[in-house]
Amino acid sequence: MRAGHITVDNVGFTYGAASALAQLASAESDAEVGVDIADIDLDIPPGSAVLLCGPSGSGKTSLLRLLGGLAPQLHPGTASGSVTVSGREMTTLDVHRVVEVAATVFQNPRTQFFTTEVAGELAFGLENQAMERAEILERIRAAVAVTGIAGLIDRRLDSLSGGQLQLVACTAALAQRPDVILFDEPSSNLSPASIEILSAVMRGLREAGHTLVIAEHRLAYLDGIIDRAVLLDDGRVREDLPAAQFFALSDEQRRAKGLRRLRAARPAPPSVPASAAHTDGGLVVENLRFSYGRTLVTDLDRMEFPRGTITALTGPNGVGKSTLARLICGLAKQDAGTISLDGRALRARERNRAASMVMQDVGRQLFGETVAADITMGLSASARTALDLPALLEATGLIGLEERHPQSLSGGQRQRVAIAAAAAQDSPVCLFDEPTSGLGFSHLVGIAAQMRALADRGAVVIVITHDDELIAEAANSVITLTPPLTRKG
């Protein structure tokens, strides 16, 4: 079999109890958990690029784990059929040999890092293969030149944004020079500029003869990159379409399949009306300064977030959007300046009580033993009684999951649990950090509706996002942040 050739013959996989326990222990927060697959047949020629698409929890990540030799080796369960990559049977290949044929870029890159610094992470896998120092350096230089992260080489991983971490993970995979590269939601946290870099990287990989398999919800940027699109649902392949036929689907057809936009286009100016009943008051940031060590990150003269309005915060990866959210929520204390709500300046502790935040990595904020417990955590007895939990579960697509452990859910499902918990708190300020990361079309619409409901109740709603579809669906206004965080429009 030629290098880079993938065959999937009548494959099924059922997760075992040990895999669920391993997921809870590892807090792999942005991946599908326990999504069984069945009756999968695929033949992927060397040098081709295939898209895996479908709703959250459809089995895309499970299939990638089999292709990448991660299941059942690291995700215990029962596999049937055959998965071969470059002639190797991946379901039985020793984990330390997997890198010889395939590399995976995870949806949450934090879960695949082993070091604390970018340079060390890029070298880690190569050092484990006992490569000579000169070859390691040459491979890293070549990979960095492709992804454009030379400016990050000396940085600590914990100082990078989610999008920057994603590019580091891509670079580490490139440095391995495998036959096959597997991407799990690679654009989920990337700005438009970073997606352009990712697109160029993928085109270059194809030209170099690599085989690519890409599980993705954001689809438009893949036009001209993929050869075909495989649509999964409920753990099975439902359609396998040539790229030209796939991207020719009408908006009505792609919506019926639960797919997101297929054609690149900037959204129309936000047209969702603010609630007229809540136009007075809001959050105001004035003369705000914040630094990490000697590095000035936030430098804002004035910024306003009215009540009853959904404001989208956009800007390049690493510009400081998440840092601003942490300041607003009182998770960090500013060096100078004020943050006021309804004309009253609030200290960090007061902001913490007034704000709810859905983090980019939601696994870090889910602590309950069940979905229902997580959603109602911290509510007073009277608030619990007043909460219409079934209606909230229905609105967030969580009906039937209320007794599941949050960490046993897919990444998209966990995202919705965190959003439901924020809605239950009924806080005057609600922040969302990349809330549609890894989510399909129907859940994007549902989350937009939840944001609108919060705004209509008079909350200040701020969403940090690179997702043009979410902006078009929900936002009243858009603020673009640029270094050193000056307002642009």
Short mmCIF file of N, CA and C in Angstrom, two decimals, residues 45-146:
data_model
loop_
_atom_site.label_atom_id
_atom_site.label_comp_id
_atom_site.label_asym_id
_atom_site.label_seq_id
_atom_site.Cartn_x
_atom_site.Cartn_y
_atom_site.Cartn_z
N PRO A 45 -7.43 8.09 -1.13
CA PRO A 45 -6.17 7.93 -1.87
C PRO A 45 -5.06 8.80 -1.30
N PRO A 46 -3.81 8.42 -1.54
CA PRO A 46 -2.68 9.24 -1.07
C PRO A 46 -2.72 10.65 -1.67
N GLY A 47 -2.40 11.63 -0.84
CA GLY A 47 -2.33 13.00 -1.32
C GLY A 47 -3.64 13.72 -1.45
N SER A 48 -4.73 13.08 -1.05
CA SER A 48 -6.04 13.73 -1.15
C SER A 48 -6.42 14.38 0.17
N ALA A 49 -7.48 15.17 0.14
CA ALA A 49 -7.97 15.85 1.34
C ALA A 49 -9.46 15.58 1.47
N VAL A 50 -9.87 15.08 2.63
CA VAL A 50 -11.26 14.69 2.86
C VAL A 50 -11.78 15.43 4.07
N LEU A 51 -12.98 15.98 3.94
CA LEU A 51 -13.67 16.66 5.03
C LEU A 51 -14.63 15.69 5.71
N LEU A 52 -14.60 15.66 7.05
CA LEU A 52 -15.61 14.98 7.85
C LEU A 52 -16.48 16.06 8.47
N CYS A 53 -17.77 16.06 8.16
CA CYS A 53 -18.65 17.08 8.71
C CYS A 53 -19.93 16.45 9.22
N GLY A 54 -20.68 17.22 9.98
CA GLY A 54 -21.91 16.73 10.59
C GLY A 54 -22.13 17.42 11.92
N PRO A 55 -23.26 17.16 12.57
CA PRO A 55 -23.59 17.82 13.84
C PRO A 55 -22.58 17.49 14.93
N SER A 56 -22.56 18.31 15.99
CA SER A 56 -21.75 17.99 17.17
C SER A 56 -22.20 16.63 17.70
N GLY A 57 -21.24 15.77 18.04
CA GLY A 57 -21.59 14.46 18.57
C GLY A 57 -21.95 13.45 17.50
N SER A 58 -21.60 13.71 16.23
CA SER A 58 -21.96 12.78 15.15
C SER A 58 -20.96 11.66 14.97
N GLY A 59 -19.79 11.76 15.60
CA GLY A 59 -18.79 10.72 15.49
C GLY A 59 -17.53 11.11 14.75
N LYS A 60 -17.40 12.39 14.40
CA LYS A 60 -16.24 12.84 13.64
C LYS A 60 -14.94 12.60 14.40
N THR A 61 -14.90 13.02 15.66
CA THR A 61 -13.70 12.86 16.46
C THR A 61 -13.40 11.38 16.72
N SER A 62 -14.44 10.59 16.92
CA SER A 62 -14.23 9.15 17.15
C SER A 62 -13.55 8.52 15.94
N LEU A 63 -14.00 8.88 14.74
CA LEU A 63 -13.38 8.34 13.53
C LEU A 63 -11.94 8.82 13.41
N LEU A 64 -11.68 10.10 13.73
CA LEU A 64 -10.30 10.60 13.69
C LEU A 64 -9.40 9.84 14.66
N ARG A 65 -9.93 9.49 15.83
CA ARG A 65 -9.12 8.74 16.81
C ARG A 65 -8.72 7.38 16.27
N LEU A 66 -9.63 6.74 15.54
CA LEU A 66 -9.28 5.46 14.94
C LEU A 66 -8.24 5.64 13.84
N LEU A 67 -8.41 6.65 13.00
CA LEU A 67 -7.45 6.90 11.93
C LEU A 67 -6.08 7.26 12.48
N GLY A 68 -6.06 7.93 13.63
CA GLY A 68 -4.80 8.40 14.21
C GLY A 68 -4.18 7.45 15.20
N GLY A 69 -4.72 6.24 15.35
CA GLY A 69 -4.13 5.26 16.27
C GLY A 69 -4.30 5.61 17.73
N LEU A 70 -5.31 6.45 18.04
CA LEU A 70 -5.56 6.84 19.43
C LEU A 70 -6.65 6.00 20.08
N ALA A 71 -7.43 5.31 19.27
CA ALA A 71 -8.45 4.39 19.77
C ALA A 71 -8.27 3.05 19.05
N PRO A 72 -8.32 1.96 19.80
CA PRO A 72 -8.64 1.85 21.22
C PRO A 72 -7.43 1.97 22.16
N GLN A 73 -6.26 2.35 21.63
CA GLN A 73 -5.06 2.36 22.47
C GLN A 73 -5.19 3.32 23.66
N LEU A 74 -5.59 4.57 23.41
CA LEU A 74 -5.70 5.56 24.48
C LEU A 74 -7.14 5.83 24.89
N HIS A 75 -8.07 5.40 24.08
CA HIS A 75 -9.50 5.53 24.37
C HIS A 75 -10.09 4.13 24.31
N PRO A 76 -10.08 3.40 25.43
CA PRO A 76 -10.46 1.99 25.42
C PRO A 76 -11.88 1.77 24.92
N GLY A 77 -12.03 0.69 24.19
CA GLY A 77 -13.33 0.31 23.66
C GLY A 77 -13.18 -0.88 22.75
N THR A 78 -14.24 -1.24 22.07
CA THR A 78 -14.25 -2.41 21.19
C THR A 78 -14.31 -1.95 19.75
N ALA A 79 -13.27 -2.30 18.99
CA ALA A 79 -13.20 -1.94 17.57
C ALA A 79 -13.49 -3.16 16.71
N SER A 80 -14.16 -2.91 15.59
CA SER A 80 -14.39 -3.97 14.61
C SER A 80 -14.02 -3.44 13.24
N GLY A 81 -13.76 -4.35 12.31
CA GLY A 81 -13.33 -3.95 10.98
C GLY A 81 -11.85 -3.61 10.95
N SER A 82 -11.44 -2.93 9.90
CA SER A 82 -10.01 -2.64 9.69
C SER A 82 -9.80 -1.19 9.32
N VAL A 83 -8.78 -0.58 9.95
CA VAL A 83 -8.36 0.78 9.62
C VAL A 83 -6.88 0.74 9.29
N THR A 84 -6.53 0.99 8.03
CA THR A 84 -5.12 0.96 7.65
C THR A 84 -4.69 2.33 7.12
N VAL A 85 -3.51 2.74 7.53
CA VAL A 85 -2.88 3.97 7.06
C VAL A 85 -1.47 3.63 6.62
N SER A 86 -1.17 3.90 5.36
CA SER A 86 0.14 3.54 4.81
C SER A 86 0.48 2.07 5.07
N GLY A 87 -0.53 1.22 4.99
CA GLY A 87 -0.32 -0.21 5.17
C GLY A 87 -0.27 -0.68 6.61
N ARG A 88 -0.38 0.21 7.57
CA ARG A 88 -0.37 -0.16 9.00
C ARG A 88 -1.78 -0.28 9.53
N GLU A 89 -2.05 -1.32 10.30
CA GLU A 89 -3.34 -1.47 10.95
C GLU A 89 -3.33 -0.60 12.21
N MET A 90 -4.11 0.51 12.17
CA MET A 90 -4.02 1.52 13.21
C MET A 90 -4.65 1.10 14.53
N THR A 91 -5.60 0.17 14.52
CA THR A 91 -6.26 -0.21 15.76
C THR A 91 -5.38 -1.08 16.66
N THR A 92 -4.29 -1.60 16.10
CA THR A 92 -3.38 -2.43 16.89
C THR A 92 -1.95 -1.89 16.92
N LEU A 93 -1.69 -0.80 16.21
CA LEU A 93 -0.34 -0.25 16.14
C LEU A 93 0.05 0.35 17.49
N ASP A 94 1.28 0.05 17.95
CA ASP A 94 1.76 0.63 19.20
C ASP A 94 1.73 2.16 19.10
N VAL A 95 1.32 2.80 20.20
CA VAL A 95 1.15 4.25 20.18
C VAL A 95 2.45 4.96 19.79
N HIS A 96 3.58 4.47 20.25
CA HIS A 96 4.84 5.16 19.96
C HIS A 96 5.25 5.03 18.49
N ARG A 97 4.56 4.15 17.72
CA ARG A 97 4.85 4.01 16.30
C ARG A 97 3.88 4.81 15.43
N VAL A 98 2.82 5.32 16.03
CA VAL A 98 1.79 6.03 15.26
C VAL A 98 2.37 7.22 14.52
N VAL A 99 3.27 7.96 15.17
CA VAL A 99 3.81 9.19 14.59
C VAL A 99 4.57 8.92 13.29
N GLU A 100 4.93 7.68 13.04
CA GLU A 100 5.62 7.34 11.80
C GLU A 100 4.72 7.50 10.59
N VAL A 101 3.40 7.44 10.79
CA VAL A 101 2.49 7.52 9.65
C VAL A 101 1.44 8.62 9.78
N ALA A 102 1.08 9.01 11.00
CA ALA A 102 -0.01 9.97 11.17
C ALA A 102 0.22 10.88 12.35
N ALA A 103 -0.22 12.14 12.21
CA ALA A 103 -0.19 13.11 13.31
C ALA A 103 -1.55 13.76 13.41
N THR A 104 -2.00 14.04 14.64
CA THR A 104 -3.31 14.62 14.87
C THR A 104 -3.17 15.98 15.53
N VAL A 105 -3.90 16.96 15.02
CA VAL A 105 -4.01 18.28 15.65
C VAL A 105 -5.37 18.31 16.34
N PHE A 106 -5.37 18.32 17.67
CA PHE A 106 -6.60 18.23 18.45
C PHE A 106 -7.39 19.53 18.39
N GLN A 107 -8.69 19.41 18.68
CA GLN A 107 -9.55 20.59 18.75
C GLN A 107 -9.11 21.51 19.88
N ASN A 108 -8.74 20.93 21.02
CA ASN A 108 -8.19 21.72 22.12
C ASN A 108 -6.70 21.40 22.22
N PRO A 109 -5.84 22.23 21.66
CA PRO A 109 -4.41 21.89 21.62
C PRO A 109 -3.77 21.76 22.99
N ARG A 110 -4.37 22.35 24.03
CA ARG A 110 -3.78 22.23 25.36
C ARG A 110 -3.67 20.76 25.79
N THR A 111 -4.58 19.92 25.29
CA THR A 111 -4.59 18.53 25.72
C THR A 111 -3.51 17.70 25.05
N GLN A 112 -2.76 18.27 24.11
CA GLN A 112 -1.71 17.49 23.46
C GLN A 112 -0.31 18.06 23.71
N PHE A 113 -0.22 19.08 24.55
CA PHE A 113 1.07 19.67 24.85
C PHE A 113 1.70 18.99 26.07
N PHE A 114 3.03 18.89 26.05
CA PHE A 114 3.76 18.22 27.13
C PHE A 114 4.77 19.13 27.80
N THR A 115 4.99 20.31 27.25
CA THR A 115 5.99 21.22 27.81
C THR A 115 5.34 22.55 28.13
N THR A 116 6.14 23.51 28.56
CA THR A 116 5.61 24.82 28.95
C THR A 116 5.97 25.92 27.97
N GLU A 117 6.87 25.65 27.03
CA GLU A 117 7.32 26.69 26.10
C GLU A 117 7.18 26.21 24.66
N VAL A 118 6.98 27.16 23.75
CA VAL A 118 6.73 26.83 22.34
C VAL A 118 7.90 26.05 21.75
N ALA A 119 9.12 26.54 21.92
CA ALA A 119 10.28 25.87 21.32
C ALA A 119 10.41 24.44 21.82
N GLY A 120 10.22 24.25 23.12
CA GLY A 120 10.32 22.92 23.68
C GLY A 120 9.24 22.00 23.16
N GLU A 121 8.04 22.53 22.95
CA GLU A 121 6.94 21.71 22.44
C GLU A 121 7.20 21.27 21.01
N LEU A 122 7.73 22.16 20.19
CA LEU A 122 8.03 21.81 18.81
C LEU A 122 9.12 20.74 18.72
N ALA A 123 10.03 20.75 19.67
CA ALA A 123 11.12 19.78 19.66
C ALA A 123 10.76 18.47 20.35
N PHE A 124 9.73 18.48 21.18
CA PHE A 124 9.44 17.34 22.06
C PHE A 124 9.29 16.02 21.31
N GLY A 125 8.41 15.99 20.32
CA GLY A 125 8.17 14.74 19.59
C GLY A 125 9.38 14.28 18.82
N LEU A 126 10.14 15.21 18.28
CA LEU A 126 11.34 14.86 17.51
C LEU A 126 12.43 14.31 18.42
N GLU A 127 12.57 14.90 19.61
CA GLU A 127 13.54 14.39 20.58
C GLU A 127 13.19 12.98 21.02
N ASN A 128 11.89 12.69 21.15
CA ASN A 128 11.47 11.36 21.55
C ASN A 128 11.75 10.31 20.48
N GLN A 129 12.00 10.76 19.26
CA GLN A 129 12.39 9.84 18.20
C GLN A 129 13.91 9.75 18.07
N ALA A 130 14.62 10.36 19.03
CA ALA A 130 16.09 10.30 19.08
C ALA A 130 16.74 10.88 17.83
N MET A 131 16.15 11.97 17.30
CA MET A 131 16.74 12.63 16.14
C MET A 131 17.95 13.45 16.55
N GLU A 132 18.84 13.64 15.61
CA GLU A 132 20.00 14.49 15.85
C GLU A 132 19.54 15.95 15.98
N ARG A 133 20.28 16.71 16.79
CA ARG A 133 19.93 18.11 17.04
C ARG A 133 19.80 18.90 15.74
N ALA A 134 20.71 18.69 14.80
CA ALA A 134 20.68 19.46 13.56
C ALA A 134 19.40 19.19 12.78
N GLU A 135 18.96 17.93 12.75
CA GLU A 135 17.73 17.61 12.03
C GLU A 135 16.51 18.20 12.73
N ILE A 136 16.51 18.16 14.06
CA ILE A 136 15.41 18.75 14.82
C ILE A 136 15.27 20.23 14.49
N LEU A 137 16.38 20.94 14.54
CA LEU A 137 16.35 22.38 14.26
C LEU A 137 15.90 22.67 12.83
N GLU A 138 16.36 21.84 11.88
CA GLU A 138 15.98 22.05 10.49
C GLU A 138 14.49 21.82 10.29
N ARG A 139 13.95 20.80 10.93
CA ARG A 139 12.52 20.51 10.80
C ARG A 139 11.67 21.61 11.43
N ILE A 140 12.11 22.09 12.59
CA ILE A 140 11.36 23.15 13.26
C ILE A 140 11.39 24.43 12.41
N ARG A 141 12.56 24.78 11.88
CA ARG A 141 12.65 25.99 11.05
C ARG A 141 11.71 25.89 9.84
N ALA A 142 11.69 24.72 9.19
CA ALA A 142 10.85 24.54 8.01
C ALA A 142 9.38 24.64 8.37
N ALA A 143 8.97 24.02 9.47
CA ALA A 143 7.57 24.04 9.87
C ALA A 143 7.13 25.45 10.28
N VAL A 144 8.00 26.15 11.00
CA VAL A 144 7.68 27.52 11.44
C VAL A 144 7.54 28.45 10.23
N ALA A 145 8.36 28.24 9.22
CA ALA A 145 8.28 29.07 8.02
C ALA A 145 6.93 28.90 7.33
N VAL A 146 6.35 27.71 7.42
CA VAL A 146 5.06 27.44 6.79
C VAL A 146 3.93 28.10 7.56
#
